Amino acid sequence: MKIISLKEDIIMVIIISIIGFCFEDIWMLFRYSLIDNRNMYLPFLLGYGLFVVAIYYLVGTPKKLFNRYELNPPFNYVIYMIICFILVSIGEIALGIFVEKTGNFYYWDYSTIPLHFTRYTSVPTSIGFALAITLFMNYVYEPLQNKIKNNSNKISIFVVVLIFIILITDLSISFKNMYQNNGNNTIWTINFKK
């Protein structure tokens, strides 16, 4: 694995944060026939960007597990998905319990989904996230990373850092509002059932 510059990692976090926002709203559309702001003011979910970049540095890609082991397909995909399944499940439980304990509300609730364990994760959702991450890491991450690396000299570090600070500020304000209101920070919703 090549370590790229902090600026390029931040660009990757920003891009994946937008993808995460879209991913969640697509889930909401299929599950509840609605989309909303996903608790943020801006169309970014910073947790997705940070989580996926962290997975890259911790686990690598399906082609090169832990950035050193090249296993044969399909074994490498199975191992990678299992690792992602575990990390996603732990991450969802940890975030859900943290918000529940600090904000006195349930950030989300998968209790109605079969094979849930705790209200914050379930076998189907963790498999879905693990599959999405595995596919993204196998087909998109490194080509996107190379494109960013090859074009990053044209992007000002000031703009990248400013966008990242705005995303951290948005996350902080949104969580502060959720904490104060003991509930989600829903600003807008489009309901497609009507």
mmCIF file of C-alpha atoms in Angstrom:
data_model
loop_
_atom_site.group_PDB
_atom_site.id
_atom_site.type_symbol
_atom_site.label_atom_id
_atom_site.label_comp_id
_atom_site.label_asym_id
_atom_site.label_seq_id
_atom_site.Cartn_x
_atom_site.Cartn_y
_atom_site.Cartn_z
ATOM 1 C CA MET A 1 0.000 0.000 0.000
ATOM 2 C CA LYS A 2 1.242 3.437 -0.859
ATOM 3 C CA ILE A 3 0.780 6.134 1.755
ATOM 4 C CA ILE A 4 -0.517 9.193 -0.041
ATOM 5 C CA SER A 5 -0.446 12.721 1.288
ATOM 6 C CA LEU A 6 -2.813 13.950 3.957
ATOM 7 C CA LYS A 7 -4.416 16.286 1.420
ATOM 8 C CA GLU A 8 -5.205 13.388 -0.884
ATOM 9 C CA ASP A 9 -6.593 11.336 2.024
ATOM 10 C CA ILE A 10 -8.844 14.255 2.966
ATOM 11 C CA ILE A 11 -10.090 14.507 -0.630
ATOM 12 C CA MET A 12 -10.900 10.783 -0.488
ATOM 13 C CA VAL A 13 -12.740 11.272 2.827
ATOM 14 C CA ILE A 14 -14.788 14.113 1.291
ATOM 15 C CA ILE A 15 -15.733 12.086 -1.800
ATOM 16 C CA ILE A 16 -16.674 9.008 0.234
ATOM 17 C CA SER A 17 -18.689 11.208 2.618
ATOM 18 C CA ILE A 18 -20.828 12.330 -0.323
ATOM 19 C CA ILE A 19 -21.188 8.715 -1.487
ATOM 20 C CA GLY A 20 -22.165 7.721 2.068
ATOM 21 C CA PHE A 21 -24.877 10.376 2.140
ATOM 22 C CA CYS A 22 -26.289 9.065 -1.164
ATOM 23 C CA PHE A 23 -25.979 5.445 0.021
ATOM 24 C CA GLU A 24 -28.002 6.180 3.168
ATOM 25 C CA ASP A 25 -30.699 8.069 1.298
ATOM 26 C CA ILE A 26 -31.016 5.226 -1.217
ATOM 27 C CA TRP A 27 -31.458 2.860 1.759
ATOM 28 C CA MET A 28 -34.108 5.195 3.204
ATOM 29 C CA LEU A 29 -35.858 5.409 -0.157
ATOM 30 C CA PHE A 30 -36.166 1.629 -0.476
ATOM 31 C CA ARG A 31 -36.951 1.013 3.181
ATOM 32 C CA TYR A 32 -39.275 3.936 4.001
ATOM 33 C CA SER A 33 -40.039 5.602 0.621
ATOM 34 C CA LEU A 34 -38.424 8.846 1.754
ATOM 35 C CA ILE A 35 -35.155 10.714 1.743
ATOM 36 C CA ASP A 36 -33.924 13.316 4.207
ATOM 37 C CA ASN A 37 -30.882 15.284 5.313
ATOM 38 C CA ARG A 38 -29.508 12.287 7.288
ATOM 39 C CA ASN A 39 -29.114 14.509 10.385
ATOM 40 C CA MET A 40 -26.560 16.820 8.758
ATOM 41 C CA TYR A 41 -26.974 20.264 7.240
ATOM 42 C CA LEU A 42 -24.730 19.459 4.271
ATOM 43 C CA PRO A 43 -24.997 16.394 1.985
ATOM 44 C CA PHE A 44 -22.010 14.628 3.545
ATOM 45 C CA LEU A 45 -21.701 11.862 6.125
ATOM 46 C CA LEU A 46 -18.178 12.314 7.441
ATOM 47 C CA GLY A 47 -18.264 9.022 9.344
ATOM 48 C CA TYR A 48 -18.439 7.068 6.085
ATOM 49 C CA GLY A 49 -15.411 8.838 4.649
ATOM 50 C CA LEU A 50 -13.328 8.432 7.781
ATOM 51 C CA PHE A 51 -14.393 4.794 8.236
ATOM 52 C CA VAL A 52 -13.654 3.684 4.664
ATOM 53 C CA VAL A 53 -10.257 5.422 4.556
ATOM 54 C CA ALA A 54 -9.424 3.829 7.933
ATOM 55 C CA ILE A 55 -10.408 0.416 6.527
ATOM 56 C CA TYR A 56 -8.044 0.997 3.623
ATOM 57 C CA TYR A 57 -5.141 1.690 5.961
ATOM 58 C CA LEU A 58 -6.044 -1.098 8.414
ATOM 59 C CA VAL A 59 -7.284 -3.884 6.126
ATOM 60 C CA GLY A 60 -6.113 -2.874 2.652
ATOM 61 C CA THR A 61 -8.158 -4.049 -0.299
ATOM 62 C CA PRO A 62 -9.560 -7.443 -1.284
ATOM 63 C CA LYS A 63 -6.654 -7.755 -3.711
ATOM 64 C CA LYS A 64 -4.079 -7.225 -0.955
ATOM 65 C CA LEU A 65 -5.335 -7.982 2.553
ATOM 66 C CA PHE A 66 -3.588 -6.012 5.286
ATOM 67 C CA ASN A 67 -1.514 -4.597 2.444
ATOM 68 C CA ARG A 68 0.627 -7.726 2.322
ATOM 69 C CA TYR A 69 -1.368 -10.922 1.715
ATOM 70 C CA GLU A 70 -2.488 -11.665 -1.817
ATOM 71 C CA LEU A 71 -5.018 -14.472 -1.595
ATOM 72 C CA ASN A 72 -6.739 -16.207 -4.477
ATOM 73 C CA PRO A 73 -10.337 -15.365 -5.392
ATOM 74 C CA PRO A 74 -12.903 -15.969 -4.075
ATOM 75 C CA PHE A 75 -11.193 -16.656 -0.730
ATOM 76 C CA ASN A 76 -9.829 -13.107 -0.527
ATOM 77 C CA TYR A 77 -13.303 -11.601 -1.018
ATOM 78 C CA VAL A 78 -14.829 -13.857 1.640
ATOM 79 C CA ILE A 79 -12.125 -12.992 4.189
ATOM 80 C CA TYR A 80 -12.375 -9.283 3.355
ATOM 81 C CA MET A 81 -16.178 -9.310 3.690
ATOM 82 C CA ILE A 82 -15.984 -11.107 7.033
ATOM 83 C CA ILE A 83 -13.516 -8.515 8.352
ATOM 84 C CA CYS A 84 -15.719 -5.664 7.066
ATOM 85 C CA PHE A 85 -18.814 -7.339 8.548
ATOM 86 C CA ILE A 86 -17.137 -7.427 11.967
ATOM 87 C CA LEU A 87 -15.821 -3.849 11.735
ATOM 88 C CA VAL A 88 -19.170 -2.474 10.534
ATOM 89 C CA SER A 89 -21.052 -4.297 13.287
ATOM 90 C CA ILE A 90 -18.681 -3.070 15.992
ATOM 91 C CA GLY A 91 -18.739 0.466 14.581
ATOM 92 C CA GLU A 92 -22.533 0.638 14.411
ATOM 93 C CA ILE A 93 -22.967 -0.752 17.922
ATOM 94 C CA ALA A 94 -20.326 1.605 19.350
ATOM 95 C CA LEU A 95 -21.776 4.704 17.655
ATOM 96 C CA GLY A 96 -25.360 3.745 18.504
ATOM 97 C CA ILE A 97 -24.580 3.142 22.180
ATOM 98 C CA PHE A 98 -22.475 6.321 22.377
ATOM 99 C CA VAL A 99 -25.327 8.440 21.006
ATOM 100 C CA GLU A 100 -27.861 6.637 23.205
ATOM 101 C CA LYS A 101 -25.801 7.247 26.365
ATOM 102 C CA THR A 102 -24.784 10.824 25.601
ATOM 103 C CA GLY A 103 -27.863 12.057 23.724
ATOM 104 C CA ASN A 104 -30.563 9.999 25.446
ATOM 105 C CA PHE A 105 -32.148 8.839 22.191
ATOM 106 C CA TYR A 106 -31.857 6.032 19.672
ATOM 107 C CA TYR A 107 -29.910 7.253 16.649
ATOM 108 C CA TRP A 108 -31.421 4.449 14.540
ATOM 109 C CA ASP A 109 -33.178 1.212 15.274
ATOM 110 C CA TYR A 110 -32.794 -2.043 13.351
ATOM 111 C CA SER A 111 -35.025 -3.991 15.769
ATOM 112 C CA THR A 112 -37.579 -4.632 13.038
ATOM 113 C CA ILE A 113 -34.974 -6.195 10.747
ATOM 114 C CA PRO A 114 -34.616 -9.981 11.042
ATOM 115 C CA LEU A 115 -31.405 -11.234 12.658
ATOM 116 C CA HIS A 116 -30.690 -7.962 14.433
ATOM 117 C CA PHE A 117 -28.323 -8.011 17.382
ATOM 118 C CA THR A 118 -28.821 -4.946 19.487
ATOM 119 C CA ARG A 119 -30.981 -2.254 17.966
ATOM 120 C CA TYR A 120 -27.963 -0.829 16.144
ATOM 121 C CA THR A 121 -26.946 -3.605 13.811
ATOM 122 C CA SER A 122 -28.250 -6.693 12.082
ATOM 123 C CA VAL A 123 -26.871 -9.469 9.947
ATOM 124 C CA PRO A 124 -28.555 -8.175 6.733
ATOM 125 C CA THR A 125 -27.411 -4.554 7.200
ATOM 126 C CA SER A 126 -23.867 -5.533 8.155
ATOM 127 C CA ILE A 127 -23.689 -7.897 5.162
ATOM 128 C CA GLY A 128 -24.985 -5.089 2.933
ATOM 129 C CA PHE A 129 -22.388 -2.624 4.215
ATOM 130 C CA ALA A 130 -19.624 -5.244 4.062
ATOM 131 C CA LEU A 131 -20.543 -6.111 0.458
ATOM 132 C CA ALA A 132 -20.678 -2.427 -0.550
ATOM 133 C CA ILE A 133 -17.299 -1.737 1.069
ATOM 134 C CA THR A 134 -15.739 -4.848 -0.494
ATOM 135 C CA LEU A 135 -16.958 -3.912 -3.979
ATOM 136 C CA PHE A 136 -15.940 -0.272 -3.524
ATOM 137 C CA MET A 137 -12.472 -1.225 -2.284
ATOM 138 C CA ASN A 138 -11.990 -3.785 -5.044
ATOM 139 C CA TYR A 139 -13.141 -1.716 -8.013
ATOM 140 C CA VAL A 140 -13.226 1.972 -7.070
ATOM 141 C CA TYR A 141 -10.931 2.943 -4.203
ATOM 142 C CA GLU A 142 -7.469 2.616 -5.717
ATOM 143 C CA PRO A 143 -8.410 3.915 -9.208
ATOM 144 C CA LEU A 144 -10.071 6.909 -7.529
ATOM 145 C CA GLN A 145 -7.066 7.327 -5.242
ATOM 146 C CA ASN A 146 -4.730 7.315 -8.278
ATOM 147 C CA LYS A 147 -6.892 9.866 -10.086
ATOM 148 C CA ILE A 148 -6.806 12.128 -7.025
ATOM 149 C CA LYS A 149 -3.052 11.663 -6.706
ATOM 150 C CA ASN A 150 -2.469 12.503 -10.368
ATOM 151 C CA ASN A 151 -4.692 15.604 -10.254
ATOM 152 C CA SER A 152 -4.199 16.785 -6.698
ATOM 153 C CA ASN A 153 -1.545 19.337 -7.560
ATOM 154 C CA LYS A 154 -4.301 21.328 -9.274
ATOM 155 C CA ILE A 155 -6.412 21.379 -6.119
ATOM 156 C CA SER A 156 -5.427 23.934 -3.524
ATOM 157 C CA ILE A 157 -4.672 22.556 -0.081
ATOM 158 C CA PHE A 158 -6.523 25.570 1.323
ATOM 159 C CA VAL A 159 -9.774 24.556 -0.410
ATOM 160 C CA VAL A 160 -9.450 20.927 0.682
ATOM 161 C CA VAL A 161 -8.735 21.803 4.318
ATOM 162 C CA LEU A 162 -11.520 24.413 4.315
ATOM 163 C CA ILE A 163 -14.072 21.858 3.049
ATOM 164 C CA PHE A 164 -12.884 19.346 5.654
ATOM 165 C CA ILE A 165 -13.202 21.942 8.448
ATOM 166 C CA ILE A 166 -16.720 22.768 7.199
ATOM 167 C CA LEU A 167 -17.614 19.059 7.335
ATOM 168 C CA ILE A 168 -16.253 18.721 10.887
ATOM 169 C CA THR A 169 -18.182 21.850 11.881
ATOM 170 C CA ASP A 170 -21.368 20.502 10.288
ATOM 171 C CA LEU A 171 -20.946 17.208 12.133
ATOM 172 C CA SER A 172 -20.285 18.996 15.434
ATOM 173 C CA ILE A 173 -23.267 21.341 15.126
ATOM 174 C CA SER A 174 -25.551 18.518 14.029
ATOM 175 C CA PHE A 175 -24.536 16.292 16.943
ATOM 176 C CA LYS A 176 -24.870 19.242 19.339
ATOM 177 C CA ASN A 177 -28.434 19.785 18.076
ATOM 178 C CA MET A 178 -29.236 16.089 18.405
ATOM 179 C CA TYR A 179 -27.827 16.090 21.934
ATOM 180 C CA GLN A 180 -29.833 19.179 22.938
ATOM 181 C CA ASN A 181 -33.063 17.913 21.339
ATOM 182 C CA ASN A 182 -32.627 14.276 22.416
ATOM 183 C CA GLY A 183 -33.489 13.273 18.871
ATOM 184 C CA ASN A 184 -32.493 13.278 15.240
ATOM 185 C CA ASN A 185 -31.632 16.519 13.460
ATOM 186 C CA THR A 186 -34.182 16.208 10.650
ATOM 187 C CA ILE A 187 -34.276 19.471 8.694
ATOM 188 C CA TRP A 188 -35.986 18.303 5.509
ATOM 189 C CA THR A 189 -37.735 15.170 4.315
ATOM 190 C CA ILE A 190 -39.164 14.207 0.940
ATOM 191 C CA ASN A 191 -41.781 11.507 1.316
ATOM 192 C CA PHE A 192 -42.453 9.501 -1.852
ATOM 193 C CA LYS A 193 -45.443 7.652 -0.403
ATOM 194 C CA LYS A 194 -47.703 10.638 -1.052
#
